[in-house]
Backbone as ProteinMPNN parsed JSONL, in Angstrom:
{"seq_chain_A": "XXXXXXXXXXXXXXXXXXXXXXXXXXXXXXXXXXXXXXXXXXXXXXXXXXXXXXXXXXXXXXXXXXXXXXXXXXXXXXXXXXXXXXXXXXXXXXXXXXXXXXXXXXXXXXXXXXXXXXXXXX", "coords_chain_A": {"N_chain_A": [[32.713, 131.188, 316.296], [30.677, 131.839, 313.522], [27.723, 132.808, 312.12], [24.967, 132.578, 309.886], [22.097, 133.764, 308.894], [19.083, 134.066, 307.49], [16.52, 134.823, 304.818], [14.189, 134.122, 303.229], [11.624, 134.567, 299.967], [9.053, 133.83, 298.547], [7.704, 133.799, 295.541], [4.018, 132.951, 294.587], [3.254, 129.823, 293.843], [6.05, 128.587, 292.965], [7.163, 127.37, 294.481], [6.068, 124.263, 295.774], [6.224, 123.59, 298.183], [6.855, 125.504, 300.047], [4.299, 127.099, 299.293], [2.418, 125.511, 301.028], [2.887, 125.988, 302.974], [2.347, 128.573, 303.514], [-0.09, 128.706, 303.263], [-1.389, 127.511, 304.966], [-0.653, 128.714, 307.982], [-0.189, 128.224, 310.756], [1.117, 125.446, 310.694], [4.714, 123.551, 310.612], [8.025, 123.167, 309.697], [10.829, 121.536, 310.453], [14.002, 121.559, 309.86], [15.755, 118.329, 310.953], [18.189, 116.778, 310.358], [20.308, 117.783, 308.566], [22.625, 117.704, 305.508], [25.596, 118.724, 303.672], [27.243, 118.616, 300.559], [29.812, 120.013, 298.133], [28.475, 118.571, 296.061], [26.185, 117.084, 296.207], [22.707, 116.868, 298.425], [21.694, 115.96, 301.366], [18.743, 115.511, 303.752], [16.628, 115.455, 306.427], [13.553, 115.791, 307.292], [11.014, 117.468, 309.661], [7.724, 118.067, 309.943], [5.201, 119.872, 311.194], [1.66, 120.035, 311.988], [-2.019, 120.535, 311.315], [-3.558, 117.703, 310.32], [-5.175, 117.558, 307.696], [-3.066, 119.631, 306.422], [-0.812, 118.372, 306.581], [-1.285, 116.329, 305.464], [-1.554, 117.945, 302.282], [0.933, 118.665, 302.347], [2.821, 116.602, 302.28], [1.74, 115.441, 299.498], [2.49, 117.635, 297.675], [6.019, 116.775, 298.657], [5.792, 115.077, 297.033], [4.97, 114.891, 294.43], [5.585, 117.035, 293.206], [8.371, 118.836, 291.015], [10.298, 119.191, 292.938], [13.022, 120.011, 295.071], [14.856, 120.431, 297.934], [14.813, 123.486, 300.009], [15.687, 124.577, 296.899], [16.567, 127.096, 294.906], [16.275, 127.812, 292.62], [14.018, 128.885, 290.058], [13.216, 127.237, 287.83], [13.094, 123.709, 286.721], [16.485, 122.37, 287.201], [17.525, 120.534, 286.029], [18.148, 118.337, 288.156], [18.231, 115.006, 290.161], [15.98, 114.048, 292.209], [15.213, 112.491, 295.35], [12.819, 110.976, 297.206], [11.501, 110.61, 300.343], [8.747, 109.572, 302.755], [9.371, 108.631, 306.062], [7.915, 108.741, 308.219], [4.407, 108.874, 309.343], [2.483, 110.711, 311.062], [-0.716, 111.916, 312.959], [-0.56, 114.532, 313.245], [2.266, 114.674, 312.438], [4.545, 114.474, 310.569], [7.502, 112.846, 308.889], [10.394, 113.571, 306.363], [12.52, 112.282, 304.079], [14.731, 113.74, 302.145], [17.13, 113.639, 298.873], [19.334, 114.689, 296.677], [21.096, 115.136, 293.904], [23.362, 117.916, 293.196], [23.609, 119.702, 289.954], [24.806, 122.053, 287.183], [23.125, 124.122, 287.415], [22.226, 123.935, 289.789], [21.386, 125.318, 292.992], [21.452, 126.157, 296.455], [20.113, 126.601, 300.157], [21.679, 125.527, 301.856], [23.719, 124.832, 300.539], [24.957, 127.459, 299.357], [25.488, 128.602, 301.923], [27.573, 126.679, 302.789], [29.342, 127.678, 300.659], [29.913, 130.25, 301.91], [30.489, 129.896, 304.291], [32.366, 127.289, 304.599], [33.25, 124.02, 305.056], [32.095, 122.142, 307.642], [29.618, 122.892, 308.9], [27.202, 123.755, 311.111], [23.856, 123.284, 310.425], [20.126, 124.773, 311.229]], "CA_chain_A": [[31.565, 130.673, 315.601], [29.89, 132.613, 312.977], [25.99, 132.701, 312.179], [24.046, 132.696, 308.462], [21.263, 134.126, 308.803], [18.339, 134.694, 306.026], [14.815, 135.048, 304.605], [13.489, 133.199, 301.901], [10.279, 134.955, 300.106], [8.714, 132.858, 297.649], [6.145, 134.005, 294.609], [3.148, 131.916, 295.087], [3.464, 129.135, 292.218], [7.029, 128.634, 292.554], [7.777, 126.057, 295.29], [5.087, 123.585, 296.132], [6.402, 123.456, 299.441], [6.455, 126.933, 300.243], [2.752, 126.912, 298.753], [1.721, 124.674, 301.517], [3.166, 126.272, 304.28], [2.05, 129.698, 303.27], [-2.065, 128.73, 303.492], [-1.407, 126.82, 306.427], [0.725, 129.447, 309.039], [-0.107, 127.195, 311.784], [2.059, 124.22, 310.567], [6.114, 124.374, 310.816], [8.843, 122.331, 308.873], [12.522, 122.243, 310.585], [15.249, 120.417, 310.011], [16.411, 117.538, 312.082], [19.503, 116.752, 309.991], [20.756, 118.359, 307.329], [24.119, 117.374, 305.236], [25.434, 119.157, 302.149], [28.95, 118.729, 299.924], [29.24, 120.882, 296.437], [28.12, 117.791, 294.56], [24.715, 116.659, 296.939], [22.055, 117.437, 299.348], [20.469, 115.144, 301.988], [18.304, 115.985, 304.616], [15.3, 114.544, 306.948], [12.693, 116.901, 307.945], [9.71, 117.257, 310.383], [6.938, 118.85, 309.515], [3.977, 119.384, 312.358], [0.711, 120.787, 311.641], [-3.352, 120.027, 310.733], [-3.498, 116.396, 309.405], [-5.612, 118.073, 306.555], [-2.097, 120.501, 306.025], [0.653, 117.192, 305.842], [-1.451, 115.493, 303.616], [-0.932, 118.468, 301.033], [2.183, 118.804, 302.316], [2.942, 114.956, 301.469], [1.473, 115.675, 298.004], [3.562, 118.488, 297.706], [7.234, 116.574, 298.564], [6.105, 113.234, 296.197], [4.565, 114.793, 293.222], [6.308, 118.199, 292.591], [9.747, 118.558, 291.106], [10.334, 120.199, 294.076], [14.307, 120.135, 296.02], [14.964, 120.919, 298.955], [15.867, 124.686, 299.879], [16.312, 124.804, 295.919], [16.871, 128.576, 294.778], [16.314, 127.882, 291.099], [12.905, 128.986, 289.789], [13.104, 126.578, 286.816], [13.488, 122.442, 286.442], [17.68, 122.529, 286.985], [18.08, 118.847, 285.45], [18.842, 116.907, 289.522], [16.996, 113.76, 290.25], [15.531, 114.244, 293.658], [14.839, 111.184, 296.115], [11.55, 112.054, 298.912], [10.927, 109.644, 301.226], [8.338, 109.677, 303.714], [9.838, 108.18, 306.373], [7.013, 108.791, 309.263], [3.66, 110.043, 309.73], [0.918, 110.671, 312.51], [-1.915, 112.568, 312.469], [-0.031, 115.953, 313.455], [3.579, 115.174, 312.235], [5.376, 113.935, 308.938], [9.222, 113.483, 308.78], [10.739, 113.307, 305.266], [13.674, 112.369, 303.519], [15.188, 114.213, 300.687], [18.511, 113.649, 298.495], [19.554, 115.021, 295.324], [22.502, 115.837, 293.281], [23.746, 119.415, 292.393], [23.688, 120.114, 288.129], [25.547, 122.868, 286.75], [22.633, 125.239, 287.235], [21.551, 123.925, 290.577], [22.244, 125.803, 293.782], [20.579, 125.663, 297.323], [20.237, 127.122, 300.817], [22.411, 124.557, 302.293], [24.982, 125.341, 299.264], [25.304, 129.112, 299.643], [25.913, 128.605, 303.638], [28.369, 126.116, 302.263], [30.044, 128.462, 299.89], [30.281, 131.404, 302.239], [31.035, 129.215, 305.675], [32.777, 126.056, 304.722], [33.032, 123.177, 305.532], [32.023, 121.66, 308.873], [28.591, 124.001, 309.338], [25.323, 123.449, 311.925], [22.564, 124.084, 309.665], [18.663, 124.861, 311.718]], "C_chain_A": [[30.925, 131.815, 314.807], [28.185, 131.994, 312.261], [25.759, 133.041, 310.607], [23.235, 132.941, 308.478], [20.31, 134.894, 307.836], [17.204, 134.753, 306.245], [14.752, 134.851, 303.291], [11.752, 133.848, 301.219], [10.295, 134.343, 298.683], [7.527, 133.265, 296.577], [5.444, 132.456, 294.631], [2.954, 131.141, 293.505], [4.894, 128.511, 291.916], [7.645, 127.825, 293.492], [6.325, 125.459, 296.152], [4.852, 123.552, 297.827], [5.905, 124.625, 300.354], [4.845, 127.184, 300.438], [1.896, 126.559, 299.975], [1.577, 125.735, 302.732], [2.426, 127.881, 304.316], [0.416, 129.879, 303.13], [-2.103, 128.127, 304.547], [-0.62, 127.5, 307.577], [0.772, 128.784, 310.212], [1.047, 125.609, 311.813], [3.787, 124.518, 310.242], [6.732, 123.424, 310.103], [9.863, 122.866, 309.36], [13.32, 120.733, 310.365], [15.957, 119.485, 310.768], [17.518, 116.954, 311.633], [19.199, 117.194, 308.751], [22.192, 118.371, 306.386], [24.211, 117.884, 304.032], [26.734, 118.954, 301.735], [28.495, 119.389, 298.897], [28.839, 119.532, 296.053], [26.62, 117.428, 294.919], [24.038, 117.537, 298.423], [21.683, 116.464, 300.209], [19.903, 115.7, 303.435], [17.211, 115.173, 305.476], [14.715, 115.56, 308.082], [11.672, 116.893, 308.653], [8.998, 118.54, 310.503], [5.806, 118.006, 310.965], [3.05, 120.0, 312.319], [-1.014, 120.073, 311.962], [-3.414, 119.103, 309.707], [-3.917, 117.059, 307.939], [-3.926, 118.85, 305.702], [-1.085, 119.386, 305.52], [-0.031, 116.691, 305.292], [-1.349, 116.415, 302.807], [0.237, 118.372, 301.049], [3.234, 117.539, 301.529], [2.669, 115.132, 300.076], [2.688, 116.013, 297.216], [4.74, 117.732, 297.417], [6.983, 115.108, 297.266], [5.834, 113.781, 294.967], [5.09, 116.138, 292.413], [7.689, 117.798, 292.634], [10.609, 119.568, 292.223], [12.074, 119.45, 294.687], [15.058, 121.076, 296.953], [15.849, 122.578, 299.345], [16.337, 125.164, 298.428], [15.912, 126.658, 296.233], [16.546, 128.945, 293.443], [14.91, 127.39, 290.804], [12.36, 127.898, 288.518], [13.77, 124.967, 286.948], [15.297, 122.426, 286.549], [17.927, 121.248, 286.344], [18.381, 117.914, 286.716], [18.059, 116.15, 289.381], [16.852, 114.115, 291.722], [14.972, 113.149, 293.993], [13.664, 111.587, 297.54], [11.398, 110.599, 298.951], [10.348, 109.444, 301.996], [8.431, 108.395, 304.97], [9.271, 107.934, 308.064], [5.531, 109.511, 309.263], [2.837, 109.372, 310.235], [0.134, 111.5, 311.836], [-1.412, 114.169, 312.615], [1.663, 116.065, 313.061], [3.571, 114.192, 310.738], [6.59, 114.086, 309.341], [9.318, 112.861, 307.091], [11.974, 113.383, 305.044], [14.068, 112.552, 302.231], [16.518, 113.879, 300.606], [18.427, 114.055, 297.024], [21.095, 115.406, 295.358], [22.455, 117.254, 292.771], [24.165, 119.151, 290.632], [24.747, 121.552, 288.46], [24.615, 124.355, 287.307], [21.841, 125.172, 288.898], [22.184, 124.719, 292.318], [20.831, 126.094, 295.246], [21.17, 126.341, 298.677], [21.401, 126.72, 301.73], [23.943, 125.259, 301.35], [25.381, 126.297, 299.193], [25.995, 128.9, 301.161], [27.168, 128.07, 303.42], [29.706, 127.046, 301.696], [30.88, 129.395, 300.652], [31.25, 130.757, 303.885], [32.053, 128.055, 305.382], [32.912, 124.97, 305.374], [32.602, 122.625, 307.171], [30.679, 122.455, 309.818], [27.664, 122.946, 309.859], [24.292, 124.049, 311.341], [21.328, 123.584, 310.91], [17.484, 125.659, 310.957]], "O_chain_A": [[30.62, 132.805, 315.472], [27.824, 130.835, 312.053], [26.522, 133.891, 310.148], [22.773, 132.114, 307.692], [20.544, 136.028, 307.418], [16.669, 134.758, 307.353], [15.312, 135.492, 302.402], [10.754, 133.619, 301.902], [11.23, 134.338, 297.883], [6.377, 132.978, 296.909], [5.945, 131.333, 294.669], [2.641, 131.645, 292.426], [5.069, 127.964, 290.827], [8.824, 127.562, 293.255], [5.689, 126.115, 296.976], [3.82, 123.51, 298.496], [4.936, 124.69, 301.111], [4.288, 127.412, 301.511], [0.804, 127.109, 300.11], [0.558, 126.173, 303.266], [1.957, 128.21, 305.406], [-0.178, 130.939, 302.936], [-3.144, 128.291, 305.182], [0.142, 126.738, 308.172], [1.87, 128.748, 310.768], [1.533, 124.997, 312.764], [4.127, 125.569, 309.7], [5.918, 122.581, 309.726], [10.192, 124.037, 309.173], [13.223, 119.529, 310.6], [16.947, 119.962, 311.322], [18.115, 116.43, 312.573], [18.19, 117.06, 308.059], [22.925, 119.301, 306.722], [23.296, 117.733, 303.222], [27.548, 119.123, 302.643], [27.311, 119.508, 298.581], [29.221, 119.678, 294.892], [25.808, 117.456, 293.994], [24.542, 118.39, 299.154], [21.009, 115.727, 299.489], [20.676, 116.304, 304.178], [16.975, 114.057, 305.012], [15.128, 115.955, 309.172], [11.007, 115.951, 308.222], [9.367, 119.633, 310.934], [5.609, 116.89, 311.446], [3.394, 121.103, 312.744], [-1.142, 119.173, 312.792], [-3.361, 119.381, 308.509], [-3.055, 117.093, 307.06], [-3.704, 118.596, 304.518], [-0.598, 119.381, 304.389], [0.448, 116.35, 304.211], [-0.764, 115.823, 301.9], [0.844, 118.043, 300.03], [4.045, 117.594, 300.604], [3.659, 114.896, 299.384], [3.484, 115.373, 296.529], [4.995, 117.67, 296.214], [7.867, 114.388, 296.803], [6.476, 113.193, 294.097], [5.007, 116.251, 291.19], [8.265, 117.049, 293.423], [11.392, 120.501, 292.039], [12.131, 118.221, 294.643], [15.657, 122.13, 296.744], [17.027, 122.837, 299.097], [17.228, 126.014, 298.404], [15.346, 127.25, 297.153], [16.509, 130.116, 293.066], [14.469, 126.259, 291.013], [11.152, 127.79, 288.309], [14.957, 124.926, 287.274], [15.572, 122.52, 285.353], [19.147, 121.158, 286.205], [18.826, 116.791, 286.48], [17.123, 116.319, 288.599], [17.861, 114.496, 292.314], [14.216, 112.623, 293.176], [13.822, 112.31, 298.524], [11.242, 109.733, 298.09], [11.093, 108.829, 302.759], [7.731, 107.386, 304.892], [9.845, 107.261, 308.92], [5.52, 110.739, 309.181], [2.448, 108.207, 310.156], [0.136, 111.809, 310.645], [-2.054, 114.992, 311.962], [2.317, 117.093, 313.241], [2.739, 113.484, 310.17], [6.976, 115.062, 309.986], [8.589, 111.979, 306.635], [12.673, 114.259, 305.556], [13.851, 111.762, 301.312], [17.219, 113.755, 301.61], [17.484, 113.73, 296.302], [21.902, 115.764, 296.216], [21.579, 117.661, 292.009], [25.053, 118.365, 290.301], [25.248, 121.94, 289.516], [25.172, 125.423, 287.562], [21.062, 126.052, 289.264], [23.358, 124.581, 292.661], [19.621, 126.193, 295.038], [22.354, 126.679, 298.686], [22.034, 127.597, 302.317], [24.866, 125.994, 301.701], [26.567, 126.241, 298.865], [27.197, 129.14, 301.276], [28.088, 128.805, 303.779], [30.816, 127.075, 302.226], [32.082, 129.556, 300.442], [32.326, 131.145, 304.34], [32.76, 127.96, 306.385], [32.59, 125.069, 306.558], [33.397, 123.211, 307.906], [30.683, 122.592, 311.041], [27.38, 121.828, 309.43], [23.852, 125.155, 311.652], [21.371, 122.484, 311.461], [16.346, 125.672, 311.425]]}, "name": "protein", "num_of_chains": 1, "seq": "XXXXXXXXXXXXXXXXXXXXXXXXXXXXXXXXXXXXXXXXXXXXXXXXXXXXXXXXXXXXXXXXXXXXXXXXXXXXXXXXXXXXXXXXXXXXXXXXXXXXXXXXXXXXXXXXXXXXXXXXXX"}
């Protein structure tokens, strides 16, 4: 078995998501499935925090062109699908899907690249 291990640092302005999580350090977002091929992404996430924090956070996944784990500081051309698919007063789960473009490339997609096929993303 081999391991992927990273760190993601984000200029503030540049992923909505990020944004959220980064004024709120108390609230967490992990992955409860995660599926990737080169051509798509889908995922369904749970986020648990200060009701006040998932409602930006909610904002955040519906109204920014925001995709999941993207890597690419600029609009790549995907269509992205968010679905909120649960929420309480301390959790949110969400569901994302998009397609990979020519210019689009993602945390999921690198792991992909370097591991192949058949990976446990957390």
């Amino acid at each position: 078995m081999r391991e992927f291990v990273f760190a993601l640092e984000y200029e503030p302005g540049t992923n909505p998501v990020a944004d959220v999580l980064a004024d709120y350090p108390e609230m967490s977002v992990r992955s409860l499935s995660c599926h990737v091929s080169a051509d798509s992404l889908w995922r369904v996430d749970l986020a648990s925090g200060p009701d006040a924090a998932l409602a930006e956070l909610e904002r955040a996944y519906e109204t920014a062109d925001y995709f999941a784990d993207c890597l690419v500081k600029d609009h790549c051309g995907a269509d992205c699908e968010v679905q909120v698919l649960d929420r309480s007063i301390d959790t949110l789960v969400v569901y994302t899907y998009w397609e990979r473009t020519e210019v689009c490339t993602s945390v999921p997609h690198v792991a992909l690249e370097y591991l192949g096929e058949g990976l446990l993303f957390e």
